[in-house]
Amino acid sequence: MKLGLFFTVAFGTTWACWLTAIALGGSPTSLPTAIPYLLGGFGPVYGAIAVRIRRGRRGEPVPAHTVPWRQGRRLLWALPLLVLASGTVLVAAVLADLLGGPAVDLTEGRELIATAGGVAPFLVSMIVAGPLAEEPGWRGTAYPRLLDSMSRLRAGLLLGAVWAVWHLPLFFISGTVQADLGLLSWSGLMFTLSVFPMALLTGYAYERAGVVAAMAVHFGVNTTIAVLTLASPVALAAVLTVQIVAVIALLARRKARPVCGAPRTTPVAAGQL
C-alpha cells in the first residue's frame, strides 16, 4: 500500500504517546502527562517525514497531485480561506442560538486566552496544536497520494474517517476537549462527524495553496470554536451542518483536476513531502 508507511508511523507514534498519557493520568497541561500528550499530536508529521525519507532513498518522483510548499501569490488564498473557516463556525454559533442552543458568549473564551498567557501565546498554541502538527501529514502527504487513485470527494471522506479514528485516544485523556465532550455523547458524536467536512475543507484549501492554506482552515475552525466555547450538541450540530453546506458549495464550483501539482516525472524537490 502506497500510504502504509505513513499510516503506520502516524498512528503508531501518536497512539503510543497518547496511551502513555492515559496511563500516566493527570492533565495534558501538567507534567509528566504533557510530554507524551504533546509529542503524540505530531504523529502525522512523523509519518510525513518517514515517507519523505523513503521517497528520497528510492529516488521516487513527487506525487502528481502534490502542491509545492512555495506558491507565491497562491498563498494569498490562505487569508480568505481562514476567514471562510472561521465564518462557518460563527454562522453556526448564531444559528444554534436562534434554535434554542447556548447564546454566543465570549466569557469562557477570554478566560481561556488569559490562562494561555495572553493573545499571542494562545494563537501560537492553536497554530502548533493541530494545524502545524497534523496538516503536513494529512494533507501534505496522504491527500495527494489518495488523489492518484480516487476523486477528491472519496479521498476527503476516506481521510476524514482515518482522521476521526486517529483522535479516539483523546477521549480518554482527562482535560482534553474530546474527554470533556465524552465519547458516548451527542457532543462527542457531532465532533467525530464534523471531522469529515473538515477533511474536505482542508483538502480544498490544500489544492488551492498547499499546506499553509490547509493549516489556515484548520486554525480558523479550531480557534473560533475554542474562543466561542462551542461544546453543546446543538452548537456542534450547527457547525457540522454549516460546514457541509460550505463543502458542497465549494466542491460544486471546483473541477475534478487539482489547481497545481508536479508531474509524475518531476524529480524529488526540496521542501516537498
C-alpha positions as a Markdown table, in Angstrom:
| # | Residue | x | y | z |
|---|---|---|---|---|
| 1 | Met | 0.0 | 0.0 | 0.0 |
| 2 | Lys | 1.4 | 3.4 | -1.0 |
| 3 | Leu | 0.4 | 5.0 | 2.3 |
| 4 | Gly | 1.1 | 2.0 | 4.5 |
| 5 | Leu | 4.3 | 3.5 | 6.0 |
| 6 | Phe | 2.6 | 6.9 | 6.6 |
| 7 | Phe | -0.4 | 5.5 | 8.5 |
| 8 | Thr | 1.8 | 3.0 | 10.4 |
| 9 | Val | 4.1 | 5.7 | 11.7 |
| 10 | Ala | 1.4 | 8.3 | 12.2 |
| 11 | Phe | -0.9 | 6.0 | 14.2 |
| 12 | Gly | 2.0 | 4.1 | 15.9 |
| 13 | Thr | 3.7 | 7.2 | 17.3 |
| 14 | Thr | 0.5 | 9.1 | 18.2 |
| 15 | Trp | -1.2 | 6.2 | 19.9 |
| 16 | Ala | 1.9 | 5.1 | 21.7 |
| 17 | Cys | 2.3 | 8.6 | 23.2 |
| 18 | Trp | -1.4 | 9.1 | 24.0 |
| 19 | Leu | -1.8 | 5.7 | 25.5 |
| 20 | Thr | 1.2 | 6.6 | 27.7 |
| 21 | Ala | -0.6 | 9.9 | 28.6 |
| 22 | Ile | -3.7 | 7.9 | 29.6 |
| 23 | Ala | -1.6 | 5.6 | 31.7 |
| 24 | Leu | 0.1 | 8.5 | 33.5 |
| 25 | Gly | -3.2 | 10.2 | 34.2 |
| 26 | Gly | -3.4 | 13.8 | 35.1 |
| 27 | Ser | -3.9 | 16.8 | 33.0 |
| 28 | Pro | -2.4 | 17.2 | 29.5 |
| 29 | Thr | -1.2 | 20.6 | 30.6 |
| 30 | Ser | 0.9 | 19.4 | 33.5 |
| 31 | Leu | 4.0 | 17.2 | 33.8 |
| 32 | Pro | 4.6 | 14.4 | 33.1 |
| 33 | Thr | 1.4 | 13.8 | 31.1 |
| 34 | Ala | 2.0 | 16.9 | 29.0 |
| 35 | Ile | 5.1 | 15.4 | 27.3 |
| 36 | Pro | 3.6 | 12.3 | 25.7 |
| 37 | Tyr | 0.4 | 14.3 | 25.0 |
| 38 | Leu | 2.2 | 17.0 | 23.0 |
| 39 | Leu | 4.6 | 14.6 | 21.2 |
| 40 | Gly | 1.7 | 12.4 | 20.2 |
| 41 | Gly | 0.0 | 15.3 | 18.3 |
| 42 | Phe | 2.8 | 15.3 | 15.8 |
| 43 | Gly | 2.2 | 11.7 | 14.6 |
| 44 | Pro | 1.2 | 12.8 | 11.1 |
| 45 | Val | 4.3 | 14.9 | 10.8 |
| 46 | Tyr | 6.4 | 11.9 | 11.8 |
| 47 | Gly | 4.6 | 9.8 | 9.2 |
| 48 | Ala | 5.3 | 12.5 | 6.6 |
| 49 | Ile | 9.0 | 12.6 | 7.4 |
| 50 | Ala | 9.2 | 8.8 | 7.1 |
| 51 | Val | 7.6 | 8.9 | 3.7 |
| 52 | Arg | 9.9 | 11.7 | 2.5 |
| 53 | Ile | 13.0 | 9.8 | 3.7 |
| 54 | Arg | 11.8 | 6.7 | 1.8 |
| 55 | Arg | 11.0 | 8.6 | -1.3 |
| 56 | Gly | 14.4 | 10.3 | -1.2 |
| 57 | Arg | 16.2 | 7.0 | -0.8 |
| 58 | Arg | 14.3 | 5.4 | -3.6 |
| 59 | Gly | 14.6 | 8.4 | -5.9 |
| 60 | Glu | 10.8 | 8.3 | -6.4 |
| 61 | Pro | 9.1 | 11.3 | -8.1 |
| 62 | Val | 6.9 | 13.8 | -6.3 |
| 63 | Pro | 3.3 | 12.6 | -6.5 |
| 64 | Ala | 1.3 | 14.1 | -9.4 |
| 65 | His | -1.1 | 15.9 | -7.1 |
| 66 | Thr | 1.4 | 17.4 | -4.7 |
| 67 | Val | 1.1 | 21.1 | -4.2 |
| 68 | Pro | 4.6 | 22.7 | -3.8 |
| 69 | Trp | 5.3 | 24.5 | -0.5 |
| 70 | Arg | 6.2 | 27.8 | -2.2 |
| 71 | Gln | 3.1 | 29.0 | -4.0 |
| 72 | Gly | 3.9 | 32.7 | -4.4 |
| 73 | Arg | 0.6 | 34.6 | -4.9 |
| 74 | Arg | -1.4 | 31.5 | -4.4 |
| 75 | Leu | -0.6 | 31.8 | -0.7 |
| 76 | Leu | -2.9 | 34.8 | -0.7 |
| 77 | Trp | -5.7 | 32.3 | -0.7 |
| 78 | Ala | -4.8 | 31.4 | 2.9 |
| 79 | Leu | -6.3 | 34.5 | 4.4 |
| 80 | Pro | -9.8 | 34.3 | 2.7 |
| 81 | Leu | -9.9 | 30.6 | 3.4 |
| 82 | Leu | -9.1 | 31.3 | 7.1 |
| 83 | Val | -11.9 | 33.9 | 7.2 |
| 84 | Leu | -14.2 | 31.4 | 5.5 |
| 85 | Ala | -13.4 | 28.7 | 8.0 |
| 86 | Ser | -13.9 | 31.0 | 11.0 |
| 87 | Gly | -17.1 | 32.2 | 9.3 |
| 88 | Thr | -18.6 | 28.8 | 9.2 |
| 89 | Val | -18.2 | 28.5 | 13.0 |
| 90 | Leu | -19.6 | 32.0 | 13.6 |
| 91 | Val | -22.6 | 31.4 | 11.5 |
| 92 | Ala | -23.2 | 28.1 | 13.2 |
| 93 | Ala | -22.9 | 29.7 | 16.7 |
| 94 | Val | -25.6 | 32.3 | 15.7 |
| 95 | Leu | -27.8 | 29.6 | 14.2 |
| 96 | Ala | -27.5 | 27.4 | 17.3 |
| 97 | Asp | -28.5 | 30.4 | 19.4 |
| 98 | Leu | -31.6 | 31.0 | 17.3 |
| 99 | Leu | -32.5 | 27.3 | 17.6 |
| 100 | Gly | -32.5 | 27.5 | 21.3 |
| 101 | Gly | -28.9 | 26.5 | 22.0 |
| 102 | Pro | -26.4 | 28.3 | 24.2 |
| 103 | Ala | -26.2 | 32.0 | 23.5 |
| 104 | Val | -23.0 | 33.3 | 21.9 |
| 105 | Asp | -20.7 | 34.2 | 24.8 |
| 106 | Leu | -17.0 | 35.2 | 24.9 |
| 107 | Thr | -16.6 | 34.9 | 28.7 |
| 108 | Glu | -15.0 | 31.5 | 28.7 |
| 109 | Gly | -13.0 | 32.3 | 25.6 |
| 110 | Arg | -11.4 | 35.3 | 27.4 |
| 111 | Glu | -10.6 | 33.1 | 30.4 |
| 112 | Leu | -9.0 | 30.5 | 28.1 |
| 113 | Ile | -6.8 | 33.2 | 26.4 |
| 114 | Ala | -5.8 | 34.6 | 29.8 |
| 115 | Thr | -4.9 | 31.1 | 31.1 |
| 116 | Ala | -2.7 | 30.6 | 28.0 |
| 117 | Gly | -0.8 | 33.8 | 28.9 |
| 118 | Gly | -2.4 | 36.3 | 26.5 |
| 119 | Val | -3.5 | 36.5 | 22.9 |
| 120 | Ala | -0.1 | 35.8 | 21.4 |
| 121 | Pro | 0.7 | 32.6 | 23.3 |
| 122 | Phe | -2.9 | 31.4 | 22.8 |
| 123 | Leu | -2.7 | 31.9 | 19.0 |
| 124 | Val | 0.7 | 30.2 | 18.9 |
| 125 | Ser | -0.6 | 27.2 | 20.8 |
| 126 | Met | -3.6 | 27.0 | 18.4 |
| 127 | Ile | -1.3 | 27.0 | 15.4 |
| 128 | Val | 1.0 | 24.3 | 16.8 |
| 129 | Ala | -1.6 | 22.0 | 18.3 |
| 130 | Gly | -3.5 | 20.8 | 15.2 |
| 131 | Pro | -2.6 | 22.8 | 12.1 |
| 132 | Leu | 1.2 | 22.6 | 12.3 |
| 133 | Ala | 1.3 | 19.2 | 14.0 |
| 134 | Glu | -1.1 | 17.5 | 11.5 |
| 135 | Glu | -1.5 | 19.2 | 8.2 |
| 136 | Pro | 1.9 | 18.4 | 6.7 |
| 137 | Gly | 0.9 | 14.8 | 7.2 |
| 138 | Trp | -2.8 | 14.5 | 6.4 |
| 139 | Arg | -3.0 | 17.0 | 3.6 |
| 140 | Gly | 0.7 | 17.4 | 2.6 |
| 141 | Thr | 1.4 | 13.7 | 2.4 |
| 142 | Ala | -1.7 | 11.5 | 2.4 |
| 143 | Tyr | -4.1 | 13.6 | 0.5 |
| 144 | Pro | -2.2 | 14.0 | -2.8 |
| 145 | Arg | -1.4 | 10.3 | -2.8 |
| 146 | Leu | -5.0 | 9.3 | -2.4 |
| 147 | Leu | -5.9 | 11.6 | -5.3 |
| 148 | Asp | -3.8 | 9.4 | -7.5 |
| 149 | Ser | -6.4 | 6.7 | -7.4 |
| 150 | Met | -9.7 | 8.3 | -6.4 |
| 151 | Ser | -11.8 | 11.5 | -6.6 |
| 152 | Arg | -11.3 | 14.4 | -4.2 |
| 153 | Leu | -14.7 | 13.5 | -2.5 |
| 154 | Arg | -13.7 | 9.9 | -1.9 |
| 155 | Ala | -10.2 | 10.9 | -0.8 |
| 156 | Gly | -11.5 | 13.5 | 1.6 |
| 157 | Leu | -14.1 | 11.2 | 3.1 |
| 158 | Leu | -11.6 | 8.4 | 3.5 |
| 159 | Leu | -9.0 | 10.6 | 5.1 |
| 160 | Gly | -11.8 | 12.0 | 7.3 |
| 161 | Ala | -12.6 | 8.5 | 8.6 |
| 162 | Val | -8.9 | 7.9 | 9.3 |
| 163 | Trp | -8.6 | 11.2 | 11.0 |
| 164 | Ala | -11.6 | 10.5 | 13.2 |
| 165 | Val | -10.2 | 7.2 | 14.3 |
| 166 | Trp | -6.8 | 8.8 | 15.0 |
| 167 | His | -8.5 | 11.2 | 17.5 |
| 168 | Leu | -10.0 | 8.4 | 19.6 |
| 169 | Pro | -7.4 | 8.2 | 22.4 |
| 170 | Leu | -8.0 | 11.9 | 23.2 |
| 171 | Phe | -11.5 | 11.0 | 24.6 |
| 172 | Phe | -9.7 | 9.1 | 27.4 |
| 173 | Ile | -7.1 | 11.8 | 28.3 |
| 174 | Ser | -8.7 | 13.8 | 31.1 |
| 175 | Gly | -8.7 | 17.5 | 30.4 |
| 176 | Thr | -8.8 | 17.4 | 26.6 |
| 177 | Val | -11.7 | 18.9 | 24.6 |
| 178 | Gln | -12.7 | 15.4 | 23.5 |
| 179 | Ala | -12.7 | 14.0 | 27.0 |
| 180 | Asp | -14.9 | 16.9 | 28.1 |
| 181 | Leu | -17.3 | 16.2 | 25.3 |
| 182 | Gly | -17.5 | 12.5 | 26.0 |
| 183 | Leu | -17.1 | 9.7 | 23.5 |
| 184 | Leu | -20.6 | 8.3 | 24.1 |
| 185 | Ser | -22.4 | 11.6 | 23.9 |
| 186 | Trp | -24.2 | 13.6 | 21.3 |
| 187 | Ser | -21.5 | 16.2 | 21.5 |
| 188 | Gly | -18.8 | 13.6 | 21.0 |
| 189 | Leu | -20.7 | 12.2 | 18.0 |
| 190 | Met | -21.1 | 15.7 | 16.5 |
| 191 | Phe | -17.3 | 16.2 | 17.0 |
| 192 | Thr | -16.5 | 13.0 | 15.3 |
| 193 | Leu | -18.8 | 13.6 | 12.3 |
| 194 | Ser | -17.5 | 17.1 | 11.9 |
| 195 | Val | -14.1 | 15.7 | 11.0 |
| 196 | Phe | -15.5 | 14.7 | 7.6 |
| 197 | Pro | -16.4 | 18.1 | 6.3 |
| 198 | Met | -13.2 | 19.4 | 7.9 |
| 199 | Ala | -11.2 | 16.9 | 5.9 |
| 200 | Leu | -12.9 | 18.1 | 2.7 |
| 201 | Leu | -12.5 | 21.8 | 3.6 |
| 202 | Thr | -8.8 | 21.4 | 4.4 |
| 203 | Gly | -8.4 | 19.3 | 1.2 |
| 204 | Tyr | -9.9 | 22.0 | -0.8 |
| 205 | Ala | -7.6 | 24.6 | 0.8 |
| 206 | Tyr | -4.6 | 22.3 | 0.1 |
| 207 | Glu | -5.4 | 22.2 | -3.6 |
| 208 | Arg | -5.7 | 26.0 | -3.6 |
| 209 | Ala | -2.5 | 26.9 | -1.9 |
| 210 | Gly | -0.8 | 23.9 | -0.3 |
| 211 | Val | -0.2 | 23.0 | 3.3 |
| 212 | Val | -0.2 | 26.7 | 4.5 |
| 213 | Ala | -3.8 | 27.1 | 3.3 |
| 214 | Ala | -4.8 | 23.8 | 4.9 |
| 215 | Met | -3.3 | 25.0 | 8.2 |
| 216 | Ala | -5.2 | 28.3 | 7.9 |
| 217 | Val | -8.5 | 26.5 | 7.6 |
| 218 | His | -7.7 | 24.1 | 10.5 |
| 219 | Phe | -6.5 | 27.0 | 12.6 |
| 220 | Gly | -9.6 | 29.1 | 11.8 |
| 221 | Val | -12.1 | 26.4 | 12.8 |
| 222 | Asn | -10.3 | 25.3 | 15.9 |
| 223 | Thr | -9.6 | 28.8 | 17.2 |
| 224 | Thr | -13.1 | 30.1 | 16.7 |
| 225 | Ile | -14.7 | 27.1 | 18.3 |
| 226 | Ala | -12.3 | 27.5 | 21.3 |
| 227 | Val | -13.0 | 31.2 | 21.7 |
| 228 | Leu | -16.7 | 30.8 | 21.4 |
| 229 | Thr | -16.6 | 27.7 | 23.6 |
| 230 | Leu | -18.9 | 25.6 | 21.4 |
| 231 | Ala | -19.5 | 22.3 | 23.1 |
| 232 | Ser | -23.2 | 21.7 | 23.2 |
| 233 | Pro | -24.8 | 19.2 | 20.8 |
| 234 | Val | -26.9 | 21.9 | 19.2 |
| 235 | Ala | -23.9 | 24.1 | 18.6 |
| 236 | Leu | -21.7 | 21.3 | 17.2 |
| 237 | Ala | -24.5 | 20.0 | 15.1 |
| 238 | Ala | -24.9 | 23.5 | 13.6 |
| 239 | Val | -21.1 | 23.6 | 12.9 |
| 240 | Leu | -21.4 | 20.3 | 11.1 |
| 241 | Thr | -24.4 | 21.4 | 9.1 |
| 242 | Val | -22.9 | 24.8 | 8.0 |
| 243 | Gln | -19.6 | 23.2 | 7.1 |
| 244 | Ile | -21.4 | 20.5 | 5.0 |
| 245 | Val | -23.2 | 23.3 | 3.1 |
| 246 | Ala | -19.9 | 25.1 | 2.6 |
| 247 | Val | -18.2 | 22.0 | 1.3 |
| 248 | Ile | -21.0 | 21.3 | -1.2 |
| 249 | Ala | -20.8 | 24.9 | -2.4 |
| 250 | Leu | -17.0 | 24.8 | -2.8 |
| 251 | Leu | -16.7 | 21.4 | -4.5 |
| 252 | Ala | -19.6 | 22.2 | -6.8 |
| 253 | Arg | -17.5 | 25.1 | -8.2 |
| 254 | Arg | -14.3 | 23.1 | -8.4 |
| 255 | Lys | -13.3 | 20.9 | -11.3 |
| 256 | Ala | -12.0 | 17.4 | -10.7 |
| 257 | Arg | -8.5 | 18.4 | -11.6 |
| 258 | Pro | -6.3 | 20.0 | -8.9 |
| 259 | Val | -5.1 | 23.6 | -9.4 |
| 260 | Cys | -1.4 | 22.7 | -9.4 |
| 261 | Gly | 0.8 | 19.7 | -9.0 |
| 262 | Ala | 4.1 | 18.2 | -10.0 |
| 263 | Pro | 4.0 | 15.8 | -12.9 |
| 264 | Arg | 4.8 | 12.2 | -12.1 |
| 265 | Thr | 8.2 | 12.5 | -13.7 |
| 266 | Thr | 9.2 | 15.5 | -11.6 |
| 267 | Pro | 12.4 | 14.8 | -9.6 |
| 268 | Val | 12.5 | 15.0 | -5.9 |
| 269 | Ala | 12.5 | 18.6 | -4.8 |
| 270 | Ala | 13.5 | 20.1 | -1.5 |
| 271 | Gly | 10.6 | 21.4 | 0.7 |
| 272 | Gln | 8.0 | 18.9 | -0.7 |
| 273 | Leu | 6.5 | 15.9 | 1.1 |
